[in-house]
Structures are given as C-alpha cells and as structure tokens.
DNA sequence: CGGTGATTTTTGGTATACCAAATTCCAAAT
DNA sequence: ATTTGGAATTTGGTATACCAAAAATCACCG
C-alpha cells in the first residue's frame, strides 16, 4: 500500500461496481415497460420476438424473465408461457398487507436510524405534494407519493428491507397508479402523509407505525374501488 | 362436460401442475445443499463443475443460481463469480427484523383467518417440542421450531407473505441452526412458544404480534452470541 | 355447420460452442 | 527472496442449434 488507504475508499464509494449483464439490463427495460403500462397485464411475452426487439439472444432474456417472475411482474402459464402478470384483487390486497407491514417496520426503524436530514427530505416531499396538489398531473402526484414512501423505507438503512419493499411496490405499481387517478382522494392522502411526517419528526415509533398502517389501509379501499369499477366495465362489453 | 365438474376439481387438486424445469430442480438441490450445511459459506461455485455434477448443462444451472441469488443464498463477487452467501452479523440482524415483521403480520392475520384445526396443529407442534425437549437432538428440535413458525405463517393464507417468509427463513437457516445448538436456550424458546400459542388460541391479534416479536428479539441475541463466538475463534487461528 | 383428428408451425427448454474477461502460473528482473 | 510482466488457463456471458411439447391450422367427417 502506498499513500493512505485510498484504495479501500474507492471500494466503499462503489467505484468498483459489479459488471452489469445483458440479463439485468433486459430486466430493467422490461420492468420499465411493465410499470409504465406499455405492456398490458396478461400480454404474452414471446421470448424470440422480445429478444430480437431488445437486440439480445434468448439466453440473457430468459434470465431476465426469471428475475421478473420472482419480482411478481411476470408470470408463467401452466405450460410455461410467460406473460405480464395480472394480479387478482385478492392478490393485490395480500401484497398491500405485506407492504404495510414492511413500511411499518421501516418507519419504526427510521425513527431510530434516520438522520435529521433524511427526515427533512421526507418532510419536503410531503410539502411538495401538498403545495402542488392542485397543479400536479396524476402521474407527477403519483411519483411524489411513491418517492415519499420509498424515502421512509430507505431511511431505515435496512438493505434487505429496502429491496423487498421495492419488489412489493413494483407488484402494486400499476394498481396504485390507476387508483391515483382519483383526484378527489388527494386531500385524504395529504393529511395522512402529514400524520406520518409528524410522527417521524417526533421520532415516535408507535405513532409512525400506526400512521403508516392506517395509510395503507386506505390504499386498499382505493384499489378495491378502482378494481371493482374496472371489473364492472369489463362485464358490460 | 360429462359428469359433474370433476375436471375443475382436478385443477384445484393441483393435478395439473406446471412442468418443472431443470433450473427449478437444480435450485432445489442446491438450496438443500446450502441449508444442510454441505456447502460452507463463501464456497465458490464453478458453473461447469456443478452443472456436470448435477448432470445438466450450464444454461439451466445458471438460471438456478440466479434464483438462489434473489433468495439470498448465493451471492456474486464483483467479477460475477458465484459463491455461497456469507451474511455478516449486521445482515443477519436485518433479516431477522424483517422476518419479525412478517411473522407478526402473519400472526395477526392468522388470528382472523386460521381455522381451529390450523391453530390446533400449531399448538401440537409446540407440545411436541415441549414433550421431547430433553430427548430431541439439536436438529430435531430445530426442525420442529422451524415448522412451528412456518405453520403460523401458512395459517395467514397470504401466499406472497408465505413465500417472502420462506425466503427470509432460508437466509437465516444456517445462523439459526447454529444458534439452536445452545441447548440451554430451549426452556426460553418453549415458554415463548406457549405465549404465542396462547395468544393465537385466544385469537388476540395484538398479543400474538407482541409474542412473536419478542420471540424474534431473543433470536437476535442468540445469533449474535454465536456469531461473536465464531468470530473470536477465527481470529485466534 | 360444427366438431374432431392429424399436420404444421410456433414456442419454450436444454445443450453446446465461442468469446472476452479474470485468474493463475511461471519465469525473468531487481 | 520479492515483485512484476505476460503467457496459459479457467471462468462467466452470450449466441445459436436442436428437440420436444404445445398451439394453431387445416382437412375431413358426421
């Protein structure tokens, strides 16, 4: 070793990042397609065609599909034909239960682990949403909402928790996006967010947990409302 | 359709189960190897060699490794050389936090969803452990303990929750197995189990959650004790 | 016209070949 | 003896070929 441990510094900075494989990139691309709604639920995913479209061979694409299967964004038919996942209302409800438990844990942990700066950042996101409530588009409001929640989870500094939360969030992305179209729910969202923020600032673990779980409970009813509306519309056809 | 809906019955029975691929089988085999401790943490996993040993080609084996990576049992070096995961004490602690939150949710849910039969089954597992406490081997006691916890989670009837719990359980398997060698901790385990069972029988969601989280807290200290002992032993070499 | 069975086509699963990057090994130089 | 440079080897990543199963198509029959 020559001057001071600058090499280990480099390592910690993440400058030495793992090489990315085509499979991971493909998974990122596909995930984005699915989350942005460019691919409808139940759309079938022919491996050859998609591989060609992405300019890669089937081998890495298949690995990507496997990753997305575990994330819950892709599912396989009984004869193993991959398609975009289309979770039932029951599954969505189950996802939210788990998501609620994860966020509640994250909130509790954040009360202990988070820096003041991190809490301030969360508070700021809450403010931005409140300020812009009347101007923001559905998508913008939704994205801020997602970041608000993710920031809380990240403040827990629990890497596996963050990752698992990310996965459940992805599974719920579409349903939550659709339900975020209900502009009349914004006030409710905002008031619950300020409850959460207040509890975090007070570093009151119990209150934070309670506020987060209450919030997720109204998410369930929002999603249920939308889902039932869509089902009704479909039946009419 | 001929006589009664026996076809749909077949479907529900799972007789029409998805074809299993070599990748899934390989993942099962490898998982078993790792959980049973046949593969030490940090053991490197050469794809060709292992594929040959399993009698398959690298393609499905690589998919299996990808699955196990997400499960947290396999990790990749910066240059993407796969090896058996070797979680640090900090990671183990984080896993347990999440596991605790998952089991707490499962317990709450089970208070509402579980059938009396399911609760009786859980109670029976607790009894078996208590009865055999002085005779059972470490492995037997450990396996009953794992089944006790899994049964509670399964009683929640929340499929994604069960699956995520299974993954975290797998990540913690080895550490918990090692810490289960401390025979002197058995009484503590048993008394906590009976608290959990009592709360479940009373279908008292709050008490169940509390009992489960308390139980997991002592798991943390057990694992910490073992881990520090091993670290000390290693440093002596 | 509707259904049924065979045939063709498509699709996913697996094995294999090849490449580039990483690792190992060895010899030359200091 | 240690280090360094580079050749040889090993290893993971990707593309491709081939197979068997599934799905689609079509022709035939009631």
PDB file of C-alpha atoms in Angstrom, chain A:
ATOM      1  CA  UNK A   1       0.000   0.000   0.000  1.00  0.00           C
ATOM      2  CA  UNK A   2       1.373   3.452  -0.881  1.00  0.00           C
ATOM      3  CA  UNK A   3      -0.300   6.599   0.429  1.00  0.00           C
ATOM      4  CA  UNK A   4      -3.114   6.217   2.969  1.00  0.00           C
ATOM      5  CA  UNK A   5      -5.905   3.725   2.313  1.00  0.00           C
ATOM      6  CA  UNK A   6      -7.353   5.461  -0.732  1.00  0.00           C
ATOM      7  CA  UNK A   7      -7.939   2.107  -2.371  1.00  0.00           C
ATOM      8  CA  UNK A   8     -10.394   0.955   0.251  1.00  0.00           C
ATOM      9  CA  UNK A   9     -12.030   4.372  -0.050  1.00  0.00           C
ATOM     10  CA  UNK A  10     -12.599   3.712  -3.729  1.00  0.00           C
ATOM     11  CA  UNK A  11     -14.157   0.403  -2.919  1.00  0.00           C
ATOM     12  CA  UNK A  12     -16.573   1.871  -0.439  1.00  0.00           C
ATOM     13  CA  UNK A  13     -17.541   4.607  -2.859  1.00  0.00           C
ATOM     14  CA  UNK A  14     -18.802   1.878  -5.097  1.00  0.00           C
ATOM     15  CA  UNK A  15     -16.479   2.934  -7.877  1.00  0.00           C
ATOM     16  CA  UNK A  16     -15.789  -0.760  -8.182  1.00  0.00           C
ATOM     17  CA  UNK A  17     -19.268  -1.649  -9.232  1.00  0.00           C
ATOM     18  CA  UNK A  18     -20.237  -5.111 -10.398  1.00  0.00           C
ATOM     19  CA  UNK A  19     -20.374  -5.553 -14.125  1.00  0.00           C
ATOM     20  CA  UNK A  20     -23.870  -5.384 -15.483  1.00  0.00           C
ATOM     21  CA  UNK A  21     -25.068  -8.247 -17.598  1.00  0.00           C
ATOM     22  CA  UNK A  22     -27.463  -8.123 -20.522  1.00  0.00           C
ATOM     23  CA  UNK A  23     -29.938 -10.063 -18.402  1.00  0.00           C
ATOM     24  CA  UNK A  24     -30.028  -7.301 -15.808  1.00  0.00           C
ATOM     25  CA  UNK A  25     -30.367  -4.603 -18.397  1.00  0.00           C
ATOM     26  CA  UNK A  26     -33.125  -6.510 -20.114  1.00  0.00           C
ATOM     27  CA  UNK A  27     -34.893  -6.928 -16.786  1.00  0.00           C
ATOM     28  CA  UNK A  28     -34.629  -3.186 -16.186  1.00  0.00           C
ATOM     29  CA  UNK A  29     -36.052  -2.428 -19.604  1.00  0.00           C
ATOM     30  CA  UNK A  30     -38.895  -4.862 -19.286  1.00  0.00           C
ATOM     31  CA  UNK A  31     -39.704  -3.703 -15.779  1.00  0.00           C
ATOM     32  CA  UNK A  32     -39.937  -0.164 -17.020  1.00  0.00           C
ATOM     33  CA  UNK A  33     -42.200  -1.207 -19.871  1.00  0.00           C
ATOM     34  CA  UNK A  34     -44.499  -3.012 -17.486  1.00  0.00           C
ATOM     35  CA  UNK A  35     -44.560  -0.321 -14.813  1.00  0.00           C
ATOM     36  CA  UNK A  36     -45.193   2.429 -17.331  1.00  0.00           C
ATOM     37  CA  UNK A  37     -48.106   0.434 -18.623  1.00  0.00           C
ATOM     38  CA  UNK A  38     -46.649  -0.008 -22.109  1.00  0.00           C
ATOM     39  CA  UNK A  39     -47.434  -3.673 -21.657  1.00  0.00           C
ATOM     40  CA  UNK A  40     -50.930  -4.566 -20.566  1.00  0.00           C
ATOM     41  CA  UNK A  41     -51.436  -7.263 -17.936  1.00  0.00           C
ATOM     42  CA  UNK A  42     -51.746 -10.727 -19.458  1.00  0.00           C
ATOM     43  CA  UNK A  43     -49.879  -9.686 -22.577  1.00  0.00           C
ATOM     44  CA  UNK A  44     -47.986 -12.729 -23.728  1.00  0.00           C
ATOM     45  CA  UNK A  45     -44.231 -12.437 -23.988  1.00  0.00           C
ATOM     46  CA  UNK A  46     -42.731 -14.463 -26.833  1.00  0.00           C
ATOM     47  CA  UNK A  47     -39.091 -14.978 -25.994  1.00  0.00           C
ATOM     48  CA  UNK A  48     -37.640 -14.880 -29.502  1.00  0.00           C
ATOM     49  CA  UNK A  49     -39.530 -11.806 -30.581  1.00  0.00           C
ATOM     50  CA  UNK A  50     -38.724  -9.843 -27.467  1.00  0.00           C
ATOM     51  CA  UNK A  51     -35.095 -10.904 -27.520  1.00  0.00           C
ATOM     52  CA  UNK A  52     -34.792  -9.659 -31.063  1.00  0.00           C
ATOM     53  CA  UNK A  53     -36.528  -6.411 -30.168  1.00  0.00           C
ATOM     54  CA  UNK A  54     -34.017  -5.854 -27.385  1.00  0.00           C
ATOM     55  CA  UNK A  55     -31.157  -6.863 -29.628  1.00  0.00           C
ATOM     56  CA  UNK A  56     -30.038  -9.735 -27.424  1.00  0.00           C
ATOM     57  CA  UNK A  57     -30.275 -13.504 -27.573  1.00  0.00           C
ATOM     58  CA  UNK A  58     -32.758 -15.619 -25.717  1.00  0.00           C
ATOM     59  CA  UNK A  59     -30.302 -16.770 -23.070  1.00  0.00           C
ATOM     60  CA  UNK A  60     -29.979 -13.484 -21.167  1.00  0.00           C
ATOM     61  CA  UNK A  61     -33.586 -12.602 -21.890  1.00  0.00           C
ATOM     62  CA  UNK A  62     -34.752 -15.799 -20.243  1.00  0.00           C
ATOM     63  CA  UNK A  63     -32.718 -14.969 -17.153  1.00  0.00           C
ATOM     64  CA  UNK A  64     -34.360 -11.570 -17.105  1.00  0.00           C
ATOM     65  CA  UNK A  65     -37.808 -13.142 -17.282  1.00  0.00           C
ATOM     66  CA  UNK A  66     -36.913 -15.361 -14.373  1.00  0.00           C
ATOM     67  CA  UNK A  67     -35.912 -12.344 -12.309  1.00  0.00           C
ATOM     68  CA  UNK A  68     -39.135 -10.573 -13.143  1.00  0.00           C
ATOM     69  CA  UNK A  69     -41.111 -13.683 -12.288  1.00  0.00           C
ATOM     70  CA  UNK A  70     -39.750 -13.595  -8.763  1.00  0.00           C
ATOM     71  CA  UNK A  71     -40.464  -9.891  -8.587  1.00  0.00           C
ATOM     72  CA  UNK A  72     -44.019 -10.788  -9.464  1.00  0.00           C
ATOM     73  CA  UNK A  73     -44.198  -8.767 -12.678  1.00  0.00           C
ATOM     74  CA  UNK A  74     -44.116 -11.759 -14.989  1.00  0.00           C
ATOM     75  CA  UNK A  75     -45.978 -14.996 -14.534  1.00  0.00           C
ATOM     76  CA  UNK A  76     -45.893 -18.302 -16.355  1.00  0.00           C
ATOM     77  CA  UNK A  77     -48.855 -20.274 -17.634  1.00  0.00           C
ATOM     78  CA  UNK A  78     -49.159 -23.945 -16.747  1.00  0.00           C
ATOM     79  CA  UNK A  79     -47.277 -24.697 -19.942  1.00  0.00           C
ATOM     80  CA  UNK A  80     -44.658 -22.108 -19.048  1.00  0.00           C
ATOM     81  CA  UNK A  81     -45.567 -19.424 -21.490  1.00  0.00           C
ATOM     82  CA  UNK A  82     -44.522 -16.129 -19.950  1.00  0.00           C
ATOM     83  CA  UNK A  83     -46.924 -13.218 -19.772  1.00  0.00           C
ATOM     84  CA  UNK A  84     -47.268  -9.928 -17.960  1.00  0.00           C
ATOM     85  CA  UNK A  85     -48.668 -10.615 -14.510  1.00  0.00           C
ATOM     86  CA  UNK A  86     -52.286  -9.723 -13.846  1.00  0.00           C
ATOM     87  CA  UNK A  87     -52.827  -9.997 -10.103  1.00  0.00           C
ATOM     88  CA  UNK A  88     -56.352 -10.525  -8.847  1.00  0.00           C
ATOM     89  CA  UNK A  89     -57.885  -8.165  -6.329  1.00  0.00           C
ATOM     90  CA  UNK A  90     -57.225 -10.745  -3.643  1.00  0.00           C
ATOM     91  CA  UNK A  91     -53.549 -10.873  -4.539  1.00  0.00           C
ATOM     92  CA  UNK A  92     -53.328  -7.089  -4.609  1.00  0.00           C
ATOM     93  CA  UNK A  93     -54.860  -6.993  -1.151  1.00  0.00           C
ATOM     94  CA  UNK A  94     -52.333  -9.512   0.080  1.00  0.00           C
ATOM     95  CA  UNK A  95     -49.491  -7.515  -1.414  1.00  0.00           C
ATOM     96  CA  UNK A  96     -50.695  -4.424   0.392  1.00  0.00           C
ATOM     97  CA  UNK A  97     -50.856  -6.232   3.713  1.00  0.00           C
ATOM     98  CA  UNK A  98     -47.238  -7.208   3.346  1.00  0.00           C
ATOM     99  CA  UNK A  99     -46.268  -3.789   2.061  1.00  0.00           C
ATOM    100  CA  UNK A 100     -47.956  -2.268   5.098  1.00  0.00           C
ATOM    101  CA  UNK A 101     -46.021  -4.473   7.473  1.00  0.00           C
ATOM    102  CA  UNK A 102     -42.774  -3.636   5.688  1.00  0.00           C
ATOM    103  CA  UNK A 103     -43.395   0.090   5.768  1.00  0.00           C
ATOM    104  CA  UNK A 104     -44.459  -0.048   9.379  1.00  0.00           C
ATOM    105  CA  UNK A 105     -41.199  -1.758  10.262  1.00  0.00           C
ATOM    106  CA  UNK A 106     -39.292   0.735   8.157  1.00  0.00           C
ATOM    107  CA  UNK A 107     -40.997   3.641   9.862  1.00  0.00           C
ATOM    108  CA  UNK A 108     -40.257   2.305  13.321  1.00  0.00           C
ATOM    109  CA  UNK A 109     -36.668   1.703  12.372  1.00  0.00           C
ATOM    110  CA  UNK A 110     -36.334   5.083  10.737  1.00  0.00           C
ATOM    111  CA  UNK A 111     -37.418   6.723  13.999  1.00  0.00           C
ATOM    112  CA  UNK A 112     -34.198   5.361  15.455  1.00  0.00           C
ATOM    113  CA  UNK A 113     -31.861   5.226  12.483  1.00  0.00           C
ATOM    114  CA  UNK A 114     -32.745   8.138  10.252  1.00  0.00           C
ATOM    115  CA  UNK A 115     -30.653  11.293  10.236  1.00  0.00           C
ATOM    116  CA  UNK A 116     -32.403  14.606  10.668  1.00  0.00           C
ATOM    117  CA  UNK A 117     -31.523  15.334   7.056  1.00  0.00           C
ATOM    118  CA  UNK A 118     -33.316  12.225   5.877  1.00  0.00           C
ATOM    119  CA  UNK A 119     -36.414  13.116   7.845  1.00  0.00           C
ATOM    120  CA  UNK A 120     -36.260  16.635   6.484  1.00  0.00           C
ATOM    121  CA  UNK A 121     -36.136  15.208   2.973  1.00  0.00           C
ATOM    122  CA  UNK A 122     -39.229  13.127   3.656  1.00  0.00           C
ATOM    123  CA  UNK A 123     -40.956  16.178   5.053  1.00  0.00           C
ATOM    124  CA  UNK A 124     -40.011  18.132   1.956  1.00  0.00           C
ATOM    125  CA  UNK A 125     -41.568  15.528  -0.319  1.00  0.00           C
ATOM    126  CA  UNK A 126     -44.736  15.790   1.733  1.00  0.00           C
ATOM    127  CA  UNK A 127     -44.682  19.563   1.372  1.00  0.00           C
ATOM    128  CA  UNK A 128     -44.103  19.414  -2.374  1.00  0.00           C
ATOM    129  CA  UNK A 129     -47.133  17.209  -2.758  1.00  0.00           C
ATOM    130  CA  UNK A 130     -49.308  19.484  -0.652  1.00  0.00           C
ATOM    131  CA  UNK A 131     -48.115  22.646  -2.375  1.00  0.00           C
ATOM    132  CA  UNK A 132     -48.627  21.311  -5.848  1.00  0.00           C
ATOM    133  CA  UNK A 133     -51.780  19.377  -5.097  1.00  0.00           C
ATOM    134  CA  UNK A 134     -53.965  21.438  -7.384  1.00  0.00           C
ATOM    135  CA  UNK A 135     -51.489  21.752 -10.269  1.00  0.00           C
ATOM    136  CA  UNK A 136     -49.718  18.412 -10.443  1.00  0.00           C
ATOM    137  CA  UNK A 137     -50.738  15.842 -13.015  1.00  0.00           C
ATOM    138  CA  UNK A 138     -51.841  12.439 -11.824  1.00  0.00           C
ATOM    139  CA  UNK A 139     -48.501  10.975 -12.823  1.00  0.00           C
ATOM    140  CA  UNK A 140     -46.488  13.650 -11.039  1.00  0.00           C
ATOM    141  CA  UNK A 141     -48.524  13.370  -7.870  1.00  0.00           C
ATOM    142  CA  UNK A 142     -48.203   9.607  -8.008  1.00  0.00           C
ATOM    143  CA  UNK A 143     -44.446   9.693  -8.448  1.00  0.00           C
ATOM    144  CA  UNK A 144     -44.015  12.017  -5.499  1.00  0.00           C
ATOM    145  CA  UNK A 145     -46.192   9.710  -3.455  1.00  0.00           C
ATOM    146  CA  UNK A 146     -44.012   6.732  -4.364  1.00  0.00           C
ATOM    147  CA  UNK A 147     -40.860   8.641  -3.501  1.00  0.00           C
ATOM    148  CA  UNK A 148     -42.334   9.701  -0.190  1.00  0.00           C
ATOM    149  CA  UNK A 149     -42.831   6.080   0.792  1.00  0.00           C
ATOM    150  CA  UNK A 150     -39.520   4.890  -0.611  1.00  0.00           C
ATOM    151  CA  UNK A 151     -37.661   7.601   1.268  1.00  0.00           C
ATOM    152  CA  UNK A 152     -39.075   6.387   4.535  1.00  0.00           C
ATOM    153  CA  UNK A 153     -38.041   2.843   3.787  1.00  0.00           C
ATOM    154  CA  UNK A 154     -34.582   3.915   2.715  1.00  0.00           C
ATOM    155  CA  UNK A 155     -34.193   5.829   5.951  1.00  0.00           C
ATOM    156  CA  UNK A 156     -34.396   2.511   7.778  1.00  0.00           C
ATOM    157  CA  UNK A 157     -30.975   1.682   6.319  1.00  0.00           C
ATOM    158  CA  UNK A 158     -32.061  -1.959   6.198  1.00  0.00           C
ATOM    159  CA  UNK A 159     -30.906  -3.085   2.741  1.00  0.00           C
ATOM    160  CA  UNK A 160     -32.920  -6.323   2.521  1.00  0.00           C
ATOM    161  CA  UNK A 161     -35.986  -4.470   3.754  1.00  0.00           C
ATOM    162  CA  UNK A 162     -35.478  -1.828   1.079  1.00  0.00           C
ATOM    163  CA  UNK A 163     -35.147  -4.475  -1.599  1.00  0.00           C
ATOM    164  CA  UNK A 164     -38.187  -6.464  -0.527  1.00  0.00           C
ATOM    165  CA  UNK A 165     -40.205  -3.273  -0.278  1.00  0.00           C
ATOM    166  CA  UNK A 166     -39.092  -2.356  -3.779  1.00  0.00           C
ATOM    167  CA  UNK A 167     -40.408  -5.658  -5.068  1.00  0.00           C
ATOM    168  CA  UNK A 168     -43.803  -5.351  -3.441  1.00  0.00           C
ATOM    169  CA  UNK A 169     -44.015  -1.777  -4.607  1.00  0.00           C
ATOM    170  CA  UNK A 170     -43.378  -2.919  -8.166  1.00  0.00           C
ATOM    171  CA  UNK A 171     -46.112  -5.516  -7.969  1.00  0.00           C
ATOM    172  CA  UNK A 172     -48.538  -2.870  -6.807  1.00  0.00           C
ATOM    173  CA  UNK A 173     -47.305  -0.105  -9.088  1.00  0.00           C
ATOM    174  CA  UNK A 174     -49.939  -0.394 -11.741  1.00  0.00           C
ATOM    175  CA  UNK A 175     -52.884  -0.805  -9.388  1.00  0.00           C
ATOM    176  CA  UNK A 176     -51.755   2.164  -7.330  1.00  0.00           C
ATOM    177  CA  UNK A 177     -51.178   4.263 -10.395  1.00  0.00           C
ATOM    178  CA  UNK A 178     -54.680   3.577 -11.614  1.00  0.00           C
ATOM    179  CA  UNK A 179     -56.131   4.356  -8.221  1.00  0.00           C
ATOM    180  CA  UNK A 180     -54.127   7.590  -8.046  1.00  0.00           C
ATOM    181  CA  UNK A 181     -56.285   8.912 -10.861  1.00  0.00           C
ATOM    182  CA  UNK A 182     -58.983   9.587  -8.274  1.00  0.00           C
ATOM    183  CA  UNK A 183     -58.082  13.220  -7.745  1.00  0.00           C
ATOM    184  CA  UNK A 184     -60.702  13.555  -5.019  1.00  0.00           C
ATOM    185  CA  UNK A 185     -58.610  11.298  -2.807  1.00  0.00           C
ATOM    186  CA  UNK A 186     -55.665  13.687  -2.745  1.00  0.00           C
ATOM    187  CA  UNK A 187     -56.716  15.557   0.376  1.00  0.00           C
ATOM    188  CA  UNK A 188     -57.001  12.317   2.270  1.00  0.00           C
ATOM    189  CA  UNK A 189     -53.550  11.239   1.089  1.00  0.00           C
ATOM    190  CA  UNK A 190     -52.041  14.554   2.084  1.00  0.00           C
ATOM    191  CA  UNK A 191     -53.461  14.546   5.573  1.00  0.00           C
ATOM    192  CA  UNK A 192     -52.241  11.019   6.185  1.00  0.00           C
ATOM    193  CA  UNK A 193     -48.815  11.962   4.903  1.00  0.00           C
ATOM    194  CA  UNK A 194     -48.618  14.807   7.352  1.00  0.00           C
ATOM    195  CA  UNK A 195     -49.558  12.432  10.171  1.00  0.00           C
ATOM    196  CA  UNK A 196     -46.708  10.179   9.124  1.00  0.00           C
ATOM    197  CA  UNK A 197     -44.258  13.031   8.855  1.00  0.00           C
ATOM    198  CA  UNK A 198     -45.234  14.406  12.241  1.00  0.00           C
ATOM    199  CA  UNK A 199     -44.693  11.040  13.884  1.00  0.00           C
ATOM    200  CA  UNK A 200     -41.314  10.692  12.228  1.00  0.00           C
ATOM    201  CA  UNK A 201     -40.188  14.131  13.318  1.00  0.00           C
ATOM    202  CA  UNK A 202     -41.226  13.301  16.861  1.00  0.00           C
ATOM    203  CA  UNK A 203     -39.342  10.028  16.356  1.00  0.00           C
ATOM    204  CA  UNK A 204     -42.363   8.306  17.849  1.00  0.00           C
ATOM    205  CA  UNK A 205     -42.060   4.733  16.646  1.00  0.00           C
ATOM    206  CA  UNK A 206     -45.512   3.600  17.701  1.00  0.00           C
ATOM    207  CA  UNK A 207     -47.236   6.576  16.135  1.00  0.00           C
ATOM    208  CA  UNK A 208     -45.236   6.181  12.939  1.00  0.00           C
ATOM    209  CA  UNK A 209     -46.204   2.541  12.642  1.00  0.00           C
ATOM    210  CA  UNK A 210     -49.841   3.362  13.251  1.00  0.00           C
ATOM    211  CA  UNK A 211     -49.900   6.226  10.755  1.00  0.00           C
ATOM    212  CA  UNK A 212     -48.269   4.114   8.053  1.00  0.00           C
ATOM    213  CA  UNK A 213     -50.618   1.202   8.518  1.00  0.00           C
ATOM    214  CA  UNK A 214     -53.659   3.455   8.506  1.00  0.00           C
ATOM    215  CA  UNK A 215     -52.422   4.989   5.304  1.00  0.00           C
ATOM    216  CA  UNK A 216     -52.004   1.598   3.656  1.00  0.00           C
ATOM    217  CA  UNK A 217     -55.477   0.631   4.781  1.00  0.00           C
ATOM    218  CA  UNK A 218     -56.995   3.425   2.761  1.00  0.00           C
ATOM    219  CA  UNK A 219     -54.828   2.322  -0.139  1.00  0.00           C
ATOM    220  CA  UNK A 220     -56.624  -0.995  -0.010  1.00  0.00           C
ATOM    221  CA  UNK A 221     -60.019   0.629  -0.273  1.00  0.00           C
ATOM    222  CA  UNK A 222     -58.855   2.875  -3.115  1.00  0.00           C
ATOM    223  CA  UNK A 223     -57.569  -0.041  -5.115  1.00  0.00           C
ATOM    224  CA  UNK A 224     -60.676  -2.060  -4.385  1.00  0.00           C
ATOM    225  CA  UNK A 225     -62.877   0.732  -5.657  1.00  0.00           C
ATOM    226  CA  UNK A 226     -60.975   1.020  -8.932  1.00  0.00           C
ATOM    227  CA  UNK A 227     -60.723  -2.697  -9.422  1.00  0.00           C
ATOM    228  CA  UNK A 228     -64.415  -3.245  -8.962  1.00  0.00           C
ATOM    229  CA  UNK A 229     -65.185  -0.391 -11.321  1.00  0.00           C
ATOM    230  CA  UNK A 230     -62.974  -1.961 -13.992  1.00  0.00           C
ATOM    231  CA  UNK A 231     -64.485  -5.374 -13.493  1.00  0.00           C
ATOM    232  CA  UNK A 232     -67.944  -3.938 -13.900  1.00  0.00           C
ATOM    233  CA  UNK A 233     -66.882  -2.144 -17.076  1.00  0.00           C
ATOM    234  CA  UNK A 234     -65.391  -5.317 -18.487  1.00  0.00           C
ATOM    235  CA  UNK A 235     -68.506  -7.353 -17.808  1.00  0.00           C
ATOM    236  CA  UNK A 236     -70.596  -4.867 -19.764  1.00  0.00           C
ATOM    237  CA  UNK A 237     -68.681  -5.493 -23.013  1.00  0.00           C
TER     238      UNK A 237
END
